[in-house]
Coordinates of N, CA, C and O in Angstrom, one line a residue:
M1 N 6.0 -12.6 11.3 CA 4.9 -12.5 12.4 C 3.7 -13.3 12.0 O 3.3 -13.2 11.0
A2 N 3.4 -14.0 13.0 CA 2.2 -14.9 12.8 C 1.0 -14.1 13.0 O 0.8 -13.4 14.1
V3 N 0.0 -14.1 12.2 CA -1.4 -13.5 12.3 C -2.3 -14.7 12.6 O -2.4 -15.7 11.7
D4 N -3.0 -14.5 13.7 CA -4.0 -15.7 14.0 C -5.4 -15.3 13.7 O -5.7 -14.1 13.1
A5 N -6.3 -16.0 14.0 CA -7.7 -15.9 13.6 C -8.2 -14.6 14.2 O -9.0 -13.9 13.6
L6 N -7.9 -14.4 15.4 CA -8.4 -13.1 16.1 C -7.7 -11.8 15.4 O -8.5 -10.9 15.1
D7 N -6.4 -12.0 15.1 CA -5.8 -10.8 14.4 C -6.6 -10.5 13.0 O -6.8 -9.5 12.5
T8 N -6.9 -11.6 12.3 CA -7.7 -11.6 11.1 C -9.0 -10.9 11.2 O -9.3 -10.0 10.5
R9 N -9.7 -11.3 12.3 CA -11.0 -10.5 12.6 C -10.8 -9.1 12.9 O -11.7 -8.3 12.5
I10 N -9.8 -8.8 13.6 CA -9.4 -7.3 14.0 C -9.1 -6.6 12.6 O -9.7 -5.5 12.4
L11 N -8.3 -7.2 11.9 CA -7.9 -6.6 10.5 C -9.2 -6.2 9.7 O -9.3 -5.3 9.0
R12 N -10.0 -7.3 9.6 CA -11.1 -7.1 8.8 C -12.1 -5.9 9.2 O -12.5 -5.2 8.5
L13 N -12.3 -5.9 10.5 CA -13.0 -4.8 11.0 C -12.4 -3.4 10.8 O -13.1 -2.5 10.5
L14 N -11.0 -3.4 10.9 CA -10.3 -2.1 10.6 C -10.5 -1.6 9.3 O -10.7 -0.6 8.8
I15 N -10.5 -2.7 8.2 CA -10.8 -2.4 6.7 C -12.2 -1.9 6.7 O -12.4 -1.0 5.9
E16 N -13.1 -2.8 7.1 CA -14.4 -2.6 6.8 C -15.1 -1.4 7.7 O -16.1 -0.9 7.1
Q17 N -14.6 -1.1 8.8 CA -15.3 -0.2 9.6 C -14.1 0.8 10.3 O -13.9 0.7 11.4
P18 N -13.5 1.5 9.3 CA -12.3 2.3 9.9 C -12.6 3.3 10.9 O -11.7 3.8 11.6
R19 N -13.8 3.9 11.0 CA -14.1 4.9 11.8 C -14.7 4.4 13.3 O -15.1 5.2 14.0
T20 N -14.7 3.2 13.4 CA -15.3 2.7 14.7 C -14.3 2.8 15.9 O -13.0 2.7 15.6
S21 N -14.8 2.9 17.2 CA -13.9 3.1 18.2 C -13.3 1.7 18.6 O -13.9 0.7 18.2
V22 N -12.1 1.7 19.5 CA -11.6 0.5 19.9 C -12.6 -0.2 20.7 O -12.6 -1.4 20.8
R23 N -13.3 0.5 21.6 CA -14.4 0.0 22.6 C -15.4 -0.7 21.8 O -15.7 -1.8 22.0
E24 N -15.8 -0.2 20.6 CA -16.8 -0.8 19.9 C -16.4 -2.2 19.0 O -17.0 -3.1 19.0
Y25 N -15.1 -2.0 18.6 CA -14.4 -3.2 18.1 C -14.3 -4.3 18.9 O -14.7 -5.5 18.8
A26 N -14.0 -4.1 20.2 CA -13.8 -5.1 21.3 C -15.3 -5.5 21.6 O -15.4 -6.9 21.8
R27 N -16.3 -4.9 21.5 CA -17.8 -5.3 21.8 C -18.0 -6.2 20.6 O -18.6 -7.4 20.9
I28 N -17.8 -5.9 19.3 CA -18.1 -6.6 18.2 C -17.4 -8.0 18.3 O -18.0 -9.0 18.0
L29 N -16.2 -8.0 18.7 CA -15.4 -9.0 18.6 C -15.5 -10.1 19.9 O -15.1 -11.2 19.9
G30 N -16.3 -9.5 20.9 CA -16.4 -10.2 22.1 C -15.0 -10.5 23.0 O -14.9 -11.4 23.5
V31 N -14.2 -9.5 22.9 CA -13.0 -9.5 23.7 C -12.9 -8.3 24.5 O -13.5 -7.3 24.4
A32 N -11.9 -8.3 25.5 CA -11.7 -7.2 26.3 C -11.1 -6.2 25.7 O -10.2 -6.3 24.6
R33 N -11.3 -4.9 26.1 CA -10.7 -3.7 25.3 C -9.2 -3.8 25.4 O -8.5 -3.5 24.5
G34 N -8.7 -4.2 26.6 CA -7.2 -4.4 26.8 C -6.6 -5.3 25.9 O -5.6 -5.1 25.3
T35 N -7.4 -6.4 25.7 CA -6.9 -7.5 24.8 C -6.7 -7.0 23.3 O -5.8 -7.1 22.6
L36 N -7.9 -6.2 23.0 CA -7.9 -5.6 21.6 C -6.8 -4.6 21.4 O -6.0 -4.7 20.4
Q37 N -6.6 -3.8 22.4 CA -5.6 -2.7 22.4 C -4.1 -3.3 22.2 O -3.3 -2.9 21.6
A38 N -4.0 -4.4 23.0 CA -2.6 -5.0 23.0 C -2.4 -5.8 21.6 O -1.3 -5.6 21.1
R39 N -3.5 -6.3 21.0 CA -3.2 -6.8 19.7 C -3.0 -5.7 18.7 O -2.1 -5.8 17.7
L40 N -3.7 -4.7 18.7 CA -3.4 -3.6 17.8 C -2.1 -3.0 17.9 O -1.3 -2.7 16.8
D41 N -1.6 -2.9 19.1 CA -0.3 -2.3 19.4 C 0.7 -3.3 18.8 O 1.8 -2.9 18.1
R42 N 0.6 -4.6 19.0 CA 1.5 -5.5 18.4 C 1.5 -5.6 16.9 O 2.5 -5.5 16.2
L43 N 0.3 -5.5 16.3 CA 0.1 -5.4 14.8 C 0.8 -4.1 14.3 O 1.5 -4.2 13.2
E44 N 0.7 -3.1 14.9 CA 1.4 -1.8 14.5 C 3.0 -2.0 14.8 O 3.8 -1.8 13.9
R45 N 3.4 -2.6 15.9 CA 4.8 -2.6 16.2 C 5.4 -3.5 15.1 O 6.5 -3.5 14.8
D46 N 4.7 -4.7 14.8 CA 5.2 -5.7 13.8 C 5.2 -5.2 12.3 O 5.6 -5.9 11.4
G47 N 4.6 -4.1 12.1 CA 4.4 -3.5 10.8 C 3.3 -4.1 10.1 O 3.3 -3.9 8.8
V48 N 2.5 -4.7 10.6 CA 1.2 -5.2 9.8 C 0.3 -4.2 9.5 O -0.2 -3.9 8.4
I49 N 0.1 -3.3 10.6 CA -0.7 -2.0 10.4 C 0.3 -1.0 10.3 O 1.0 -0.7 11.2
T50 N 0.1 -0.4 9.0 CA 1.2 0.7 8.7 C 0.6 2.1 8.7 O 1.3 3.1 8.5
G51 N -0.6 2.3 8.9 CA -1.2 3.7 8.9 C -2.7 3.7 9.4 O -3.3 2.6 9.3
T52 N -3.2 4.8 9.8 CA -4.5 4.9 10.1 C -5.3 6.1 9.6 O -6.4 6.4 10.0
G53 N -4.5 6.8 8.8 CA -5.1 8.0 8.2 C -6.1 7.8 7.1 O -6.2 6.6 6.6
P54 N -6.8 8.8 6.5 CA -7.6 8.5 5.5 C -7.0 8.3 4.2 O -5.7 8.6 3.9
V55 N -7.6 7.3 3.3 CA -7.2 7.2 1.9 C -7.8 8.2 0.9 O -8.9 8.4 1.0
L56 N -6.9 9.0 0.3 CA -7.1 10.0 -0.4 C -7.2 9.7 -1.9 O -6.5 8.9 -2.4
S57 N -8.1 10.4 -2.6 CA -8.2 10.1 -4.1 C -7.4 11.2 -4.8 O -7.9 12.5 -4.9
P58 N -6.4 10.9 -5.6 CA -5.7 12.0 -6.5 C -6.7 12.5 -7.4 O -6.5 13.7 -7.7
A59 N -7.5 11.7 -8.1 CA -8.5 12.2 -9.0 C -9.3 13.2 -8.5 O -9.6 14.3 -9.0
A60 N -9.9 13.0 -7.2 CA -10.6 14.1 -6.5 C -9.9 15.3 -6.1 O -10.4 16.4 -6.0
L61 N -8.6 15.2 -6.1 CA -7.6 16.3 -5.7 C -7.3 17.1 -7.2 O -6.4 17.8 -7.1
G62 N -8.0 16.7 -8.1 CA -7.6 17.2 -9.4 C -6.7 16.6 -10.2 O -6.1 17.3 -11.3
H63 N -6.2 15.5 -10.0 CA -5.1 14.7 -10.6 C -5.6 13.4 -11.1 O -5.3 12.2 -10.6
P64 N -6.5 13.3 -12.2 CA -7.1 12.2 -12.6 C -6.2 11.3 -13.5 O -6.7 10.1 -13.7
V65 N -5.3 11.7 -14.0 CA -4.5 10.9 -14.9 C -3.4 10.1 -14.0 O -2.6 10.7 -13.3
L66 N -3.3 8.9 -14.2 CA -2.4 7.9 -13.6 C -1.4 7.3 -14.6 O -2.0 6.8 -15.6
A67 N -0.2 7.2 -14.3 CA 0.8 6.6 -15.2 C 1.8 6.0 -14.3 O 2.1 6.4 -13.1
F68 N 2.4 5.0 -14.9 CA 3.5 4.3 -14.2 C 4.7 4.5 -15.2 O 4.7 4.3 -16.3
V69 N 5.6 5.3 -14.5 CA 6.9 5.7 -15.2 C 8.0 5.0 -14.7 O 8.3 4.8 -13.4
H70 N 8.6 4.2 -15.6 CA 9.8 3.3 -15.5 C 11.1 4.2 -15.6 O 11.1 4.8 -16.7
L71 N 12.0 4.2 -14.8 CA 13.2 5.1 -15.0 C 14.4 4.2 -15.0 O 14.6 3.2 -14.2
E72 N 15.3 4.2 -16.0 CA 16.4 3.6 -16.0 C 17.6 4.7 -15.5 O 17.6 5.8 -16.0
V73 N 18.4 4.1 -14.6 CA 19.3 5.0 -13.9 C 20.7 4.5 -14.1 O 20.9 3.4 -14.2
T74 N 21.6 5.6 -14.3 CA 23.1 5.2 -14.3 C 23.5 4.5 -13.0 O 23.2 4.9 -12.0
Q75 N 24.3 3.5 -13.4 CA 24.8 2.8 -12.1 C 25.4 3.6 -11.2 O 26.1 4.6 -11.4
G76 N 25.1 3.4 -9.9 CA 25.7 4.0 -8.8 C 24.9 5.2 -8.4 O 25.2 5.9 -7.4
H77 N 23.8 5.6 -9.1 CA 23.0 6.9 -8.8 C 21.6 6.5 -8.3 O 20.7 7.4 -8.2
L78 N 21.3 5.3 -8.0 CA 20.0 4.8 -7.7 C 19.5 5.6 -6.4 O 18.4 6.2 -6.3
V79 N 20.4 5.8 -5.3 CA 19.9 6.4 -4.2 C 19.5 7.9 -4.4 O 18.6 8.4 -4.0
E80 N 20.6 8.6 -5.1 CA 20.3 10.0 -5.4 C 19.2 10.2 -6.2 O 18.3 11.2 -6.0
V81 N 18.8 9.5 -7.2 CA 17.6 9.6 -8.1 C 16.4 9.3 -7.1 O 15.3 10.1 -7.1
G82 N 16.4 8.2 -6.3 CA 15.4 8.0 -5.3 C 15.0 9.2 -4.5 O 13.9 9.6 -4.2
D83 N 16.0 9.7 -4.0 CA 15.9 10.8 -3.1 C 15.3 12.0 -4.0 O 14.4 12.8 -3.3
A84 N 15.7 12.1 -5.1 CA 15.1 13.4 -5.9 C 13.7 13.2 -6.3 O 12.9 14.1 -6.4
L85 N 13.3 12.0 -6.5 CA 11.9 11.6 -6.8 C 10.9 12.0 -5.5 O 9.8 12.4 -5.7
A86 N 11.5 12.0 -4.4 CA 10.7 12.3 -3.3 C 10.3 13.8 -3.4 O 9.3 14.3 -2.5
A87 N 11.0 14.6 -4.1 CA 10.7 16.0 -4.2 C 9.8 16.4 -5.2 O 9.5 17.6 -5.3
V88 N 9.2 15.4 -5.8 CA 8.3 15.7 -6.9 C 6.8 15.4 -6.4 O 6.5 14.1 -6.3
P89 N 6.1 16.3 -6.3 CA 4.8 15.9 -5.5 C 3.9 14.9 -6.3 O 3.0 14.2 -5.8
E90 N 3.9 15.0 -7.5 CA 3.2 14.1 -8.4 C 3.4 12.5 -8.4 O 2.7 11.7 -8.8
I91 N 4.7 12.4 -7.8 CA 5.1 11.0 -7.6 C 4.4 10.4 -6.3 O 4.9 11.0 -5.2
I92 N 3.5 9.6 -6.3 CA 2.8 9.1 -5.1 C 3.5 7.8 -4.7 O 3.2 7.5 -3.4
E93 N 4.3 7.1 -5.4 CA 5.0 5.8 -5.0 C 6.1 5.8 -5.8 O 6.2 6.1 -7.1
A94 N 7.2 5.2 -5.3 CA 8.4 4.8 -6.1 C 9.0 3.5 -5.5 O 9.1 3.3 -4.4
F95 N 9.4 2.6 -6.5 CA 10.0 1.3 -6.0 C 11.3 1.1 -6.8 O 11.1 1.2 -8.1
S96 N 12.2 0.4 -6.2 CA 13.3 -0.1 -6.9 C 12.9 -1.4 -7.5 O 12.1 -2.1 -6.9
T97 N 13.2 -1.7 -8.7 CA 12.8 -2.9 -9.4 C 13.7 -3.7 -10.1 O 14.9 -3.2 -10.4
T98 N 13.5 -4.9 -10.6 CA 14.2 -5.7 -11.4 C 13.6 -5.5 -12.8 O 12.5 -5.2 -12.9
G99 N 14.1 -6.0 -13.9 CA 13.6 -6.0 -15.2 C 14.2 -4.9 -16.1 O 15.2 -4.5 -16.1
G100 N 13.1 -4.3 -16.7 CA 13.3 -3.3 -17.8 C 13.9 -1.8 -17.3 O 14.2 -1.1 -18.1
G101 N 13.7 -1.7 -16.0 CA 14.2 -0.3 -15.5 C 14.7 -0.5 -14.1 O 14.7 -1.6 -13.6
D102 N 15.1 0.5 -13.5 CA 15.5 0.5 -12.2 C 14.7 0.9 -11.1 O 14.7 0.4 -9.8
L103 N 13.8 1.9 -11.4 CA 12.8 2.4 -10.6 C 11.4 2.5 -11.3 O 11.4 2.7 -12.5
L104 N 10.5 2.3 -10.6 CA 9.0 2.2 -11.0 C 8.4 3.3 -10.2 O 8.3 3.1 -9.0
T105 N 7.8 4.2 -10.8 CA 7.1 5.4 -10.1 C 5.6 5.4 -10.5 O 5.3 5.0 -11.7
R106 N 4.8 5.7 -9.6 CA 3.3 5.9 -9.8 C 3.1 7.3 -9.8 O 3.4 8.0 -8.8
V107 N 2.8 7.9 -10.9 CA 2.6 9.4 -11.2 C 1.2 9.8 -11.4 O 0.6 9.1 -12.2
V108 N 0.8 10.8 -10.9 CA -0.5 11.4 -11.0 C -0.4 12.8 -11.7 O 0.6 13.4 -11.4
A109 N -1.3 13.2 -12.5 CA -1.3 14.4 -13.1 C -2.8 15.0 -13.4 O -3.7 14.2 -13.4
R110 N -2.8 16.4 -13.7 CA -3.9 17.0 -14.0 C -4.6 16.7 -15.3 O -5.7 16.5 -15.5
D111 N -3.6 16.5 -16.3 CA -4.1 16.0 -17.6 C -2.7 15.5 -18.4 O -1.8 15.5 -17.8
N112 N -2.8 15.2 -19.7 CA -1.8 14.5 -20.2 C -0.6 15.6 -20.5 O 0.6 15.2 -20.5
G113 N -1.1 16.9 -20.7 CA 0.1 17.8 -20.9 C 0.8 17.9 -19.5 O 2.2 18.0 -19.6
H114 N 0.3 17.9 -18.3 CA 0.9 18.0 -17.1 C 1.8 16.7 -17.0 O 2.8 16.8 -16.3
L115 N 1.2 15.6 -17.4 CA 2.0 14.3 -17.2 C 3.3 14.5 -18.1 O 4.4 14.1 -17.5
E116 N 3.2 15.1 -19.2 CA 4.4 15.2 -20.0 C 5.3 16.1 -19.3 O 6.6 16.0 -19.2
D117 N 4.9 17.2 -18.6 CA 5.8 18.1 -17.9 C 6.5 17.4 -16.8 O 7.8 17.5 -16.5
V118 N 5.8 16.5 -16.0 CA 6.4 15.7 -15.0 C 7.4 14.8 -15.5 O 8.5 14.7 -14.9
I119 N 7.1 14.1 -16.6 CA 8.1 13.3 -17.3 C 9.4 13.9 -17.6 O 10.4 13.5 -17.4
Q120 N 9.1 15.1 -18.3 CA 10.4 16.0 -18.5 C 11.2 16.4 -17.4 O 12.4 16.3 -17.4
Q121 N 10.4 16.6 -16.3 CA 11.1 17.0 -15.1 C 12.0 15.8 -14.6 O 13.1 15.8 -14.1
L122 N 11.4 14.6 -14.7 CA 12.2 13.3 -14.3 C 13.4 13.1 -15.2 O 14.4 12.6 -14.7
I123 N 13.2 13.3 -16.5 CA 14.3 13.1 -17.4 C 15.5 13.9 -17.1 O 16.7 13.7 -17.3
Q124 N 15.2 15.1 -16.5 CA 16.3 16.2 -16.2 C 17.0 15.8 -15.0 O 18.1 16.3 -14.7
L125 N 16.5 14.9 -14.2 CA 17.2 14.5 -13.0 C 18.5 13.9 -13.2 O 18.8 13.0 -14.1
P126 N 19.6 14.4 -12.5 CA 21.0 13.7 -12.8 C 20.9 12.2 -12.4 O 20.4 11.8 -11.3
G127 N 21.4 11.4 -13.4 CA 21.3 10.0 -13.2 C 20.4 9.3 -13.9 O 20.4 8.0 -14.1
V128 N 19.3 10.0 -14.4 CA 18.2 9.4 -15.1 C 18.7 9.2 -16.6 O 19.0 10.2 -17.2
V129 N 18.7 8.1 -17.1 CA 19.2 7.7 -18.5 C 18.0 7.8 -19.4 O 18.0 8.4 -20.4
R130 N 16.7 7.2 -19.1 CA 15.6 7.2 -20.0 C 14.4 6.9 -19.1 O 14.6 6.2 -18.1
T131 N 13.3 7.1 -19.6 CA 11.9 6.7 -19.1 C 11.1 6.0 -20.0 O 11.3 6.1 -21.1
R132 N 10.2 5.3 -19.4 CA 9.2 4.6 -20.2 C 7.9 4.7 -19.5 O 7.8 4.4 -18.3
T133 N 6.8 5.3 -20.2 CA 5.6 5.6 -19.5 C 4.5 4.5 -19.9 O 4.3 4.5 -21.1
D134 N 3.7 4.1 -19.0 CA 2.5 3.4 -19.2 C 1.4 4.2 -18.5 O 1.4 4.4 -17.4
V135 N 0.4 4.7 -19.3 CA -0.8 5.4 -18.8 C -1.8 4.4 -18.5 O -2.3 3.5 -19.4
A136 N -2.4 4.6 -17.2 CA -3.5 3.6 -17.0 C -4.8 4.2 -17.4 O -5.1 5.4 -17.5
L137 N -5.5 3.3 -18.1 CA -6.8 3.7 -18.8 C -7.9 3.7 -17.8 O -8.9 4.5 -17.6
R138 N -8.0 2.5 -17.0 CA -9.3 2.2 -16.0 C -8.7 1.3 -14.9 O -7.9 0.3 -15.3
E139 N -9.1 1.7 -13.7 CA -8.7 0.7 -12.6 C -9.5 -0.6 -12.7 O -10.8 -0.4 -12.8
R140 N -9.0 -1.7 -12.6 CA -9.8 -3.0 -12.9 C -9.9 -3.6 -11.4 O -10.9 -4.3 -11.1
V141 N -9.0 -3.4 -10.6 CA -8.9 -3.8 -9.1 C -8.4 -2.9 -8.3 O -7.2 -2.5 -8.4
A142 N -9.3 -2.3 -7.5 CA -8.8 -1.2 -6.6 C -7.8 -1.7 -5.6 O -7.9 -3.0 -5.4
H143 N -7.1 -1.0 -5.1 CA -6.1 -1.4 -3.9 C -6.9 -2.0 -2.9 O -7.9 -1.5 -2.4
R144 N -6.3 -3.2 -2.5 CA -7.1 -4.0 -1.6 C -6.2 -4.8 -0.8 O -5.1 -5.1 -1.3
V145 N -6.5 -5.1 0.4 CA -5.6 -6.1 1.2 C -6.6 -7.2 1.9 O -6.1 -8.1 2.3
L146 N -7.9 -6.9 1.9 CA -8.9 -7.8 2.6 C -8.7 -9.2 2.2 O -8.7 -10.2 2.9
P147 N -8.8 -9.5 0.8 CA -8.6 -11.0 0.4 C -7.3 -11.5 0.8 O -7.4 -12.8 1.3
L148 N -6.2 -10.8 1.0 CA -4.9 -11.3 1.5 C -5.1 -11.7 3.0 O -4.7 -12.8 3.5
V149 N -5.7 -10.8 3.7 CA -5.9 -11.0 5.1 C -6.8 -12.1 5.3 O -6.5 -13.0 6.2
E150 N -7.8 -12.4 4.6 CA -8.5 -13.5 4.7 C -7.8 -14.8 4.4 O -8.0 -15.8 5.1
A151 N -7.0 -14.8 3.3 CA -6.2 -16.0 3.1 C -5.3 -16.2 4.1 O -5.0 -17.5 4.4
V152 N -4.5 -15.1 4.8 CA -3.7 -15.4 5.8 C -4.3 -16.0 6.9 O -4.0 -16.9 7.7
G153 N -5.4 -15.4 7.2 CA -6.4 -16.0 8.3 C -6.8 -17.5 8.2 O -6.7 -18.2 9.1
R154 N -7.1 -17.8 7.0 CA -7.4 -19.3 6.7 C -6.3 -20.2 6.9 O -6.3 -21.3 7.5
A155 N -5.0 -19.6 6.4 CA -3.8 -20.4 6.6 C -3.5 -20.6 8.1 O -3.0 -21.7 8.5
A156 N -3.8 -19.5 8.9 CA -3.5 -19.6 10.3 C -4.5 -20.6 11.0 O -4.1 -21.4 11.8
G157 N -5.7 -20.5 10.7 CA -6.8 -21.6 11.1 C -6.3 -23.0 10.6 O -6.4 -23.8 11.5
D158 N -5.7 -23.2 9.5 CA -5.4 -24.5 9.1 C -4.2 -25.0 10.1 O -4.1 -26.1 10.5
R159 N -3.2 -23.9 10.2 CA -2.0 -24.3 11.1 C -2.5 -24.8 12.5 O -1.9 -25.6 13.2
D160 N -3.5 -24.1 13.0 CA -4.0 -24.4 14.4 C -4.8 -25.5 14.5 O -5.1 -25.9 15.7
R161 N -5.4 -26.1 13.5 CA -6.4 -27.2 13.6 C -5.5 -28.4 13.8 O -4.5 -28.9 13.2
P162 N -6.0 -29.4 14.9 CA -5.5 -30.6 15.1 C -5.3 -31.4 13.8 O -6.3 -31.4 13.0
G163 N -4.3 -32.2 13.6 CA -4.1 -33.0 12.5 C -3.6 -32.4 11.2 O -3.6 -32.9 10.2
S164 N -3.3 -31.0 11.3 CA -2.8 -30.2 10.3 C -1.4 -30.5 10.1 O -0.8 -29.8 9.2
G165 N -0.6 -31.1 11.0 CA 0.7 -31.0 10.9 C 1.4 -30.1 11.7 O 2.7 -30.2 12.0
A166 N 0.8 -29.2 12.3 CA 1.3 -28.0 13.2 C 1.5 -28.7 14.5 O 0.7 -29.5 15.0
V167 N 2.5 -28.2 15.2 CA 2.8 -28.5 16.6 C 1.6 -27.9 17.4 O 1.7 -26.7 17.4
Q168 N 1.0 -28.6 18.3 CA 0.0 -28.0 19.2 C 0.7 -27.8 20.5 O 1.4 -28.6 21.0
A169 N 0.5 -26.6 21.0 CA 1.0 -26.2 22.3 C 0.2 -26.6 23.4 O -1.1 -26.8 23.3

């Protein structure tokens, strides 16, 4: 899906001013409300925009400990283990991976003792061979997408510029 300069400006506004109305976004961008809504609909349909809800802090919800738990899984049990992980509320993300393990989970806990309890629960899952845990000490770069949006926007601008090698319509 190609993201052009207007899409980039829309995405930047959504990130920087998430509580603004569509009408206000259109005014800020200098485009018709219908144009903006059509762009938003396309960005959602194409999977660029994947959510609109609030971003919550596990720490503020009483779970300040963050760990990354790698799980090694018996061959042929990846799907079952992945499904079982979804039933553990302290797992806030899980990914199939290559490398030293089969699954990588992002786990939050109230304290280190609670983290140990969660890990013990994971070890008990049928198909889990072993785990390896890395505890996060301090967040160095918060989850972000704006720098990527800006880089994609710059690349789109370069493609659209005459003499850039792109085919002009």
